[in-house]
Structures are given as structure tokens and as C-alpha cells.
PDB file of C-alpha atoms in Angstrom:
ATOM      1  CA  UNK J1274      10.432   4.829  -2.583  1.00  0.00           C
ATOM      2  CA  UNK J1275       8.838   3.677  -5.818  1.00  0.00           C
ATOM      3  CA  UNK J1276       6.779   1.372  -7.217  1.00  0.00           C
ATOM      4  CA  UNK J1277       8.245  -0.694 -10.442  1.00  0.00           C
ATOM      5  CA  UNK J1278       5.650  -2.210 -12.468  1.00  0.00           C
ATOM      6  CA  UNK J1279       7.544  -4.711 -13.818  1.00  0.00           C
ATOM      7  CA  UNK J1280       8.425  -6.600 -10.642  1.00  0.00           C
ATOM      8  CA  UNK J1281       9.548 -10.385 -10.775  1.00  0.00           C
ATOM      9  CA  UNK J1282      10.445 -12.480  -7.783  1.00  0.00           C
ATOM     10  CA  UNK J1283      13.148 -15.187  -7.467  1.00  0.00           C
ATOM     11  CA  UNK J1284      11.535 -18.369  -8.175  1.00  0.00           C
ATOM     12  CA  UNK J1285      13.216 -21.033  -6.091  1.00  0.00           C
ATOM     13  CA  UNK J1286      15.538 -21.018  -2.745  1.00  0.00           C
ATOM     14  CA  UNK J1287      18.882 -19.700  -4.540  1.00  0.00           C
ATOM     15  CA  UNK J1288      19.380 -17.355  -7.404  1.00  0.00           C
ATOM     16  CA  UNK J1289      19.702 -18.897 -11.037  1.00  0.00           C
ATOM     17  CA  UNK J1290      20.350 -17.771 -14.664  1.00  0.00           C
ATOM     18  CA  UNK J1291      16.681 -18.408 -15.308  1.00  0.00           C
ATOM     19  CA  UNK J1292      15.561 -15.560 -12.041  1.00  0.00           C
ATOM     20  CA  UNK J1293      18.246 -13.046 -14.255  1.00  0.00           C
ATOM     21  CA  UNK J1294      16.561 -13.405 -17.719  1.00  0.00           C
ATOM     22  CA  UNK J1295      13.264 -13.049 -16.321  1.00  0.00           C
ATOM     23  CA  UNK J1296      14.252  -9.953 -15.119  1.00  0.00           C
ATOM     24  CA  UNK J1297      15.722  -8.906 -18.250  1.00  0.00           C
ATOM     25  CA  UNK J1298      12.274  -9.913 -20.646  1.00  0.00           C
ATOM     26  CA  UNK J1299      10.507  -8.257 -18.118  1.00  0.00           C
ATOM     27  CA  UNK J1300      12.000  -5.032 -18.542  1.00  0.00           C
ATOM     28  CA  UNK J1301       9.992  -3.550 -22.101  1.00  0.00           C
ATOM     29  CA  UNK J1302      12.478  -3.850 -25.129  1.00  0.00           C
ATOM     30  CA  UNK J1303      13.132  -0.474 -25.849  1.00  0.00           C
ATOM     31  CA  UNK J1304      14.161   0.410 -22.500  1.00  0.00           C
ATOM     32  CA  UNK J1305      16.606  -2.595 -22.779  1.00  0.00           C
ATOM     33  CA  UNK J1306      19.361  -0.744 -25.194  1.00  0.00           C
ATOM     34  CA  UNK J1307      20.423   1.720 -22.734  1.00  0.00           C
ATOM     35  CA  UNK J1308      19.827  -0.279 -19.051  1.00  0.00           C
ATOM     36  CA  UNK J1309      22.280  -0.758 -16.628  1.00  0.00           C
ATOM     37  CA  UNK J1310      22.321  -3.610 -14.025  1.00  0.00           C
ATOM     38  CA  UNK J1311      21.997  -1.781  -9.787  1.00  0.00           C
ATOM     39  CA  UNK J1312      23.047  -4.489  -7.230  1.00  0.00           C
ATOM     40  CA  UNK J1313      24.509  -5.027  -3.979  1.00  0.00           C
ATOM     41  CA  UNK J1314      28.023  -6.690  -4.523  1.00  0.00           C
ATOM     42  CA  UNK J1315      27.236  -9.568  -2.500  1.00  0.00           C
ATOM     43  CA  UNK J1316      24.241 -10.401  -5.130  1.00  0.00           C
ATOM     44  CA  UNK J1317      26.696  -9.447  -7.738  1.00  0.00           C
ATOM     45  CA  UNK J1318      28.978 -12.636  -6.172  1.00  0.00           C
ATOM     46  CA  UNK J1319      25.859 -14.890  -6.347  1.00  0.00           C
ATOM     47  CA  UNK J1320      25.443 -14.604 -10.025  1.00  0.00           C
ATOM     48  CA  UNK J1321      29.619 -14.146 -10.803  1.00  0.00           C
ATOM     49  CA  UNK J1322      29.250 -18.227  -9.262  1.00  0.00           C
ATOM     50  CA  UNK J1323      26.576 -19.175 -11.413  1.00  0.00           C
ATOM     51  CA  UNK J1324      27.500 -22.086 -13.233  1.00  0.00           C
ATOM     52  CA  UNK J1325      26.222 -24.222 -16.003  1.00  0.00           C
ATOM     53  CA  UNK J1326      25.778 -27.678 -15.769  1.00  0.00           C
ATOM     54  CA  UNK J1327      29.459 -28.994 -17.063  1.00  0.00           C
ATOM     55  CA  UNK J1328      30.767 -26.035 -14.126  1.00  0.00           C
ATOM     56  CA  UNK J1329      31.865 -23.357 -16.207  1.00  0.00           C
ATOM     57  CA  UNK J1330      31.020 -19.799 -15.183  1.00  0.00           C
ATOM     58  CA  UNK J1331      27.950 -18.300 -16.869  1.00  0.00           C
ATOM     59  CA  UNK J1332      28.985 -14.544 -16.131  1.00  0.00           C
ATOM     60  CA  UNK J1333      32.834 -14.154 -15.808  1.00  0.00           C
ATOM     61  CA  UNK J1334      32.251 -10.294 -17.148  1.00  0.00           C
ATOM     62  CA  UNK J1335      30.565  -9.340 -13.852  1.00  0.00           C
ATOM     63  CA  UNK J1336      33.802  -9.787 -12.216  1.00  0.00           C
ATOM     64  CA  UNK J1337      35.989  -7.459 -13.953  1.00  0.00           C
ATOM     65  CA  UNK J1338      37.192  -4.804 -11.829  1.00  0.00           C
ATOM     66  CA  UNK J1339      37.016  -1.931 -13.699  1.00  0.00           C
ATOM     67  CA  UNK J1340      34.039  -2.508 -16.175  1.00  0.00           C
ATOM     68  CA  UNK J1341      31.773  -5.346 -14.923  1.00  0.00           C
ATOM     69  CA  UNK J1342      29.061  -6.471 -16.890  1.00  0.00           C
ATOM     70  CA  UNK J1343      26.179  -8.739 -17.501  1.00  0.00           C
ATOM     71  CA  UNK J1344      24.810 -10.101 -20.603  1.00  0.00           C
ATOM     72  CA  UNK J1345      26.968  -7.028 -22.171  1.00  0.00           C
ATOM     73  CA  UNK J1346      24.952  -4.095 -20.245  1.00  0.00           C
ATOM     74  CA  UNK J1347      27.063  -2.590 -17.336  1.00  0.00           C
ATOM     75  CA  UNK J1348      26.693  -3.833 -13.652  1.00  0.00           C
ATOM     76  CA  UNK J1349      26.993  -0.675 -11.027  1.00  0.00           C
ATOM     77  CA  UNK J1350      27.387  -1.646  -7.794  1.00  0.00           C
ATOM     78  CA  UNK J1351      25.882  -0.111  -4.970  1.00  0.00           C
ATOM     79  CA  UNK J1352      25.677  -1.189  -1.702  1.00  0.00           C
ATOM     80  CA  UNK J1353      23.329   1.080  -0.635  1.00  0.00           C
ATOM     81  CA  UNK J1354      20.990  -0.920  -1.496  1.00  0.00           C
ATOM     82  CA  UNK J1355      19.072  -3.118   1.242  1.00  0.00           C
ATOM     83  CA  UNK J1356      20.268  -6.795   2.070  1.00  0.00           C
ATOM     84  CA  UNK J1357      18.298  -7.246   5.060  1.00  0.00           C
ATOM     85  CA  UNK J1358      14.635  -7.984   3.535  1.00  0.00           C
ATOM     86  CA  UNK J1359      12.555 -11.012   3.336  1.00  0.00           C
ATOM     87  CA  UNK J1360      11.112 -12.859   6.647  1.00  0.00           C
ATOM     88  CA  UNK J1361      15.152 -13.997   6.913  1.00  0.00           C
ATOM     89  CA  UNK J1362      16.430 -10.452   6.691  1.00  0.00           C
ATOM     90  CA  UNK J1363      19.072 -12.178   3.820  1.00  0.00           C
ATOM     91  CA  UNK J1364      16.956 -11.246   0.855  1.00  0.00           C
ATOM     92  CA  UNK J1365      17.841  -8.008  -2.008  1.00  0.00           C
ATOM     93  CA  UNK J1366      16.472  -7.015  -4.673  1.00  0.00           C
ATOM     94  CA  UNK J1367      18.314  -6.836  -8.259  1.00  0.00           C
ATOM     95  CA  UNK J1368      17.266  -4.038 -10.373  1.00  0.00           C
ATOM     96  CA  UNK J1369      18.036  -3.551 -13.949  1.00  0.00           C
ATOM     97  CA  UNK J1370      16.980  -0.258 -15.859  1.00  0.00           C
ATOM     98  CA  UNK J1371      17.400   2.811 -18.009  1.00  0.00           C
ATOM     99  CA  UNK J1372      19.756   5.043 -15.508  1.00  0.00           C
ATOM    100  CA  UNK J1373      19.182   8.097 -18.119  1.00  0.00           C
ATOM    101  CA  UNK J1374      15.677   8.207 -16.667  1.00  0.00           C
ATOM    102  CA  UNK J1375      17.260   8.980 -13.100  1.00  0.00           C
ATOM    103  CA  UNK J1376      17.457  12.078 -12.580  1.00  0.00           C
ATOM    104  CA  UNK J1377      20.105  13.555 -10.050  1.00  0.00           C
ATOM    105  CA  UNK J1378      20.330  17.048  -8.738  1.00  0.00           C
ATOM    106  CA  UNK J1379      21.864  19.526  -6.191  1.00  0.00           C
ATOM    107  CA  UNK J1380      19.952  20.800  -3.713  1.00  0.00           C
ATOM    108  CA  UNK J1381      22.672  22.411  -2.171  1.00  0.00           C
ATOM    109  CA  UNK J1382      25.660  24.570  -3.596  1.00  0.00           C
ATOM    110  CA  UNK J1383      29.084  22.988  -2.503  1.00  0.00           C
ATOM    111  CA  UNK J1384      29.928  24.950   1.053  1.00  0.00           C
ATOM    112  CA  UNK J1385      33.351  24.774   2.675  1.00  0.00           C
ATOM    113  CA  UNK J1386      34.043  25.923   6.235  1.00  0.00           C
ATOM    114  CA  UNK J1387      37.195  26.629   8.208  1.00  0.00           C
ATOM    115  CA  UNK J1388      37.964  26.961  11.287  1.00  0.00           C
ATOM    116  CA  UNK J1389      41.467  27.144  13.570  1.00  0.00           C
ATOM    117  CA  UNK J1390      39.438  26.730  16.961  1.00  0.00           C
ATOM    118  CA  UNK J1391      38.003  23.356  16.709  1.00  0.00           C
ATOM    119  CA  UNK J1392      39.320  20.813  19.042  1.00  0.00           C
ATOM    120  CA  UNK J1393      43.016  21.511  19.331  1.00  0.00           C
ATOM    121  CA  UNK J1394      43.557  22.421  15.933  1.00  0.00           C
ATOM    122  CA  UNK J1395      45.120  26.336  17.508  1.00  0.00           C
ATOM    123  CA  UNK J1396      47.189  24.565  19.643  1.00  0.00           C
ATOM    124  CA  UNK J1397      48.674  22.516  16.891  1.00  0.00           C
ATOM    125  CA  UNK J1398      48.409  25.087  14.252  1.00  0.00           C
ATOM    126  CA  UNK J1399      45.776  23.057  12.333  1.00  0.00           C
ATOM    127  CA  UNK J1400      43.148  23.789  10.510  1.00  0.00           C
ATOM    128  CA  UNK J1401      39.790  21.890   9.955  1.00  0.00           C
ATOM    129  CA  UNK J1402      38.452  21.924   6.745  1.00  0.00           C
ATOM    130  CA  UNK J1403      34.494  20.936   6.432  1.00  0.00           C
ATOM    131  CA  UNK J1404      33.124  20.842   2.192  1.00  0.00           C
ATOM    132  CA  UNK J1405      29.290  19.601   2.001  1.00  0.00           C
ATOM    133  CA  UNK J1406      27.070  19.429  -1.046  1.00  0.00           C
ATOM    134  CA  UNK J1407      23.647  17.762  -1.507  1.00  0.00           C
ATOM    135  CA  UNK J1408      22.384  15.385  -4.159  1.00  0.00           C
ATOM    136  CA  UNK J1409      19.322  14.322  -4.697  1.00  0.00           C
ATOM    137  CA  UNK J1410      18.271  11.792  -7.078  1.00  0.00           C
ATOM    138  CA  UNK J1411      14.351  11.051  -8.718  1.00  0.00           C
ATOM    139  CA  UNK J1412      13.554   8.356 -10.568  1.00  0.00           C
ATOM    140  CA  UNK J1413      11.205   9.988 -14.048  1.00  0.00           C
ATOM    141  CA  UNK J1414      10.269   7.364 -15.193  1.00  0.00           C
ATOM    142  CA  UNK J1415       9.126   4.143 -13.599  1.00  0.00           C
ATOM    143  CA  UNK J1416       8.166   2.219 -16.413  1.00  0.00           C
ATOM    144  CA  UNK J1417      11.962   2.134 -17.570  1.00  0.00           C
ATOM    145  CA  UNK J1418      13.147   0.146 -14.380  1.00  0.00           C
ATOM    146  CA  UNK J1419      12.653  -3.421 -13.500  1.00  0.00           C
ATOM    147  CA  UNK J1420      13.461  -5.448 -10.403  1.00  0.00           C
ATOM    148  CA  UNK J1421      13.947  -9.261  -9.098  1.00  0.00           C
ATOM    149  CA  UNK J1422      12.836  -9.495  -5.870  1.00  0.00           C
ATOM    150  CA  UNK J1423      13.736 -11.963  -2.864  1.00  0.00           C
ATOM    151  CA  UNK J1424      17.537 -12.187  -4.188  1.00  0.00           C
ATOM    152  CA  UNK J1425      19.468 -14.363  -2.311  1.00  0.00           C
TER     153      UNK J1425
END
């Protein structure tokens, strides 16, 4: 767990443009070029429907399949994330950063196992395969994330 600095929370009941550039101008300039957009996908639906005052979308880029973005920096989705916070247990958080100052790491060397006498894998002439690794990620530098807080 880590604590962001630059922290801004949601300012009304529901999510708006105005929560998502607040976020962005909070985040220091040069960290801006290279920062990514981390949220849950059901935060990433509440901003694909925000819509501007005649109805059109505001973001259609953050529903592309393959390449979503937002305000032309990537959106990574990831679910992981918590979507239970707040005193309603409905609230996220959206954070938007530099991901090259995340570190990630092994802490284990990739392992596979077999074995023939699990279960009724020598009856049926099976084998069961088991391959492991361990990651680790660390965050080196907090002044290079951002987050909104009380998303929902």
C-alpha cells in the first residue's frame, strides 16, 4: 500500500468530466507524457457514458477493445483493483500515472512439476502438469502517480 500525494476526490454523487481532469492537472506535467490511465472496468463504463450536454459521448476511445484510451493516454484495465470502498462499499478509486516508475520483478524462477499419481491421473494415463512463477511489483516513485478517490 502507498501513499499518493497527489490525491483528489470525486466532487459530487456521480462521476463527471470535471472529477477526470482534476485528476489529470493534478498529476505534475512532466509525469503527464508517459502516464497511463489504471481502473476497474466498471469505472471505465462510468466515464465511456459520460456525455455532454447535447448527449454525445465525451470518451468513445475508452471503449475500443483492443487499445482503449482517454484523453489520448492508454486506459489498462485491471480489476484487481478494489470496488468495495466508501461507507457504501460501491466506491473505487481511478488512478492515472507514469507505469515506467513501477517496477515489476520475479521473486521466483518459473517451476513446473509433474506428476502421474495425482487423483486418477495413473488410472487414466494422465498426467498433471503444475508451472508457478512469482511477480512482484513496487511502485519507485510515488510522486509520478495520481488518484481520484470515491469513484462511483
Amino acid at each position: 500500500t502507498y501513499t499518493l500525494s497527489q490525491s483528489v476526490a470525486q466532487a459530487g454523487a456521480n462521476v463527471t468530466d470535471n472529477d477526470r481532469q482534476n485528476l489529470m492537472y493534478t498529476l505534475p506535467r512532466q509525469d503527464r507524457r508517459n502516464a497511463a490511465w489504471i481502473m476497474r472496468d466498471d469505472r471505465a463504463k462510468l466515464i465511456s457514458n459520460l456525455r455532454s450536454t447535447d448527449g454525445k459521448k465525451l470518451h468513445e476511445s475508452i471503449d475500443s477493445v483492443d487499445e482503449p484510451t482517454l484523453k489520448g493516454l492508454p486506459v489498462i484495465i485491471c480489476d484487481d483493483s478494489p470496488g468495495n470502498l466508501g461507507a457504501g462499499t460501491n466506491e473505487s478509486e481511478i488512478y492515472l500515472g507514469d507505469v515506467s516508475y513501477y517496477y515489476i520483478g520475479d521473486r521466483e524462477t518459473m517451476f513446473a512439476e509433474v506428476s502421474t499419481q495425482e487423483g486418477v491421473s495413473f488410472e487414466k494415463h494422465q498426467a498433471a502438469v503444475k508451472v508457478g512463477e512469482r511477480l512482484d511489483g513496487q511502485l519507485a516513485l510515488t510522486e509520478a502517480f495520481a488518484k481520484l478517490t470515491a469513484v462511483k
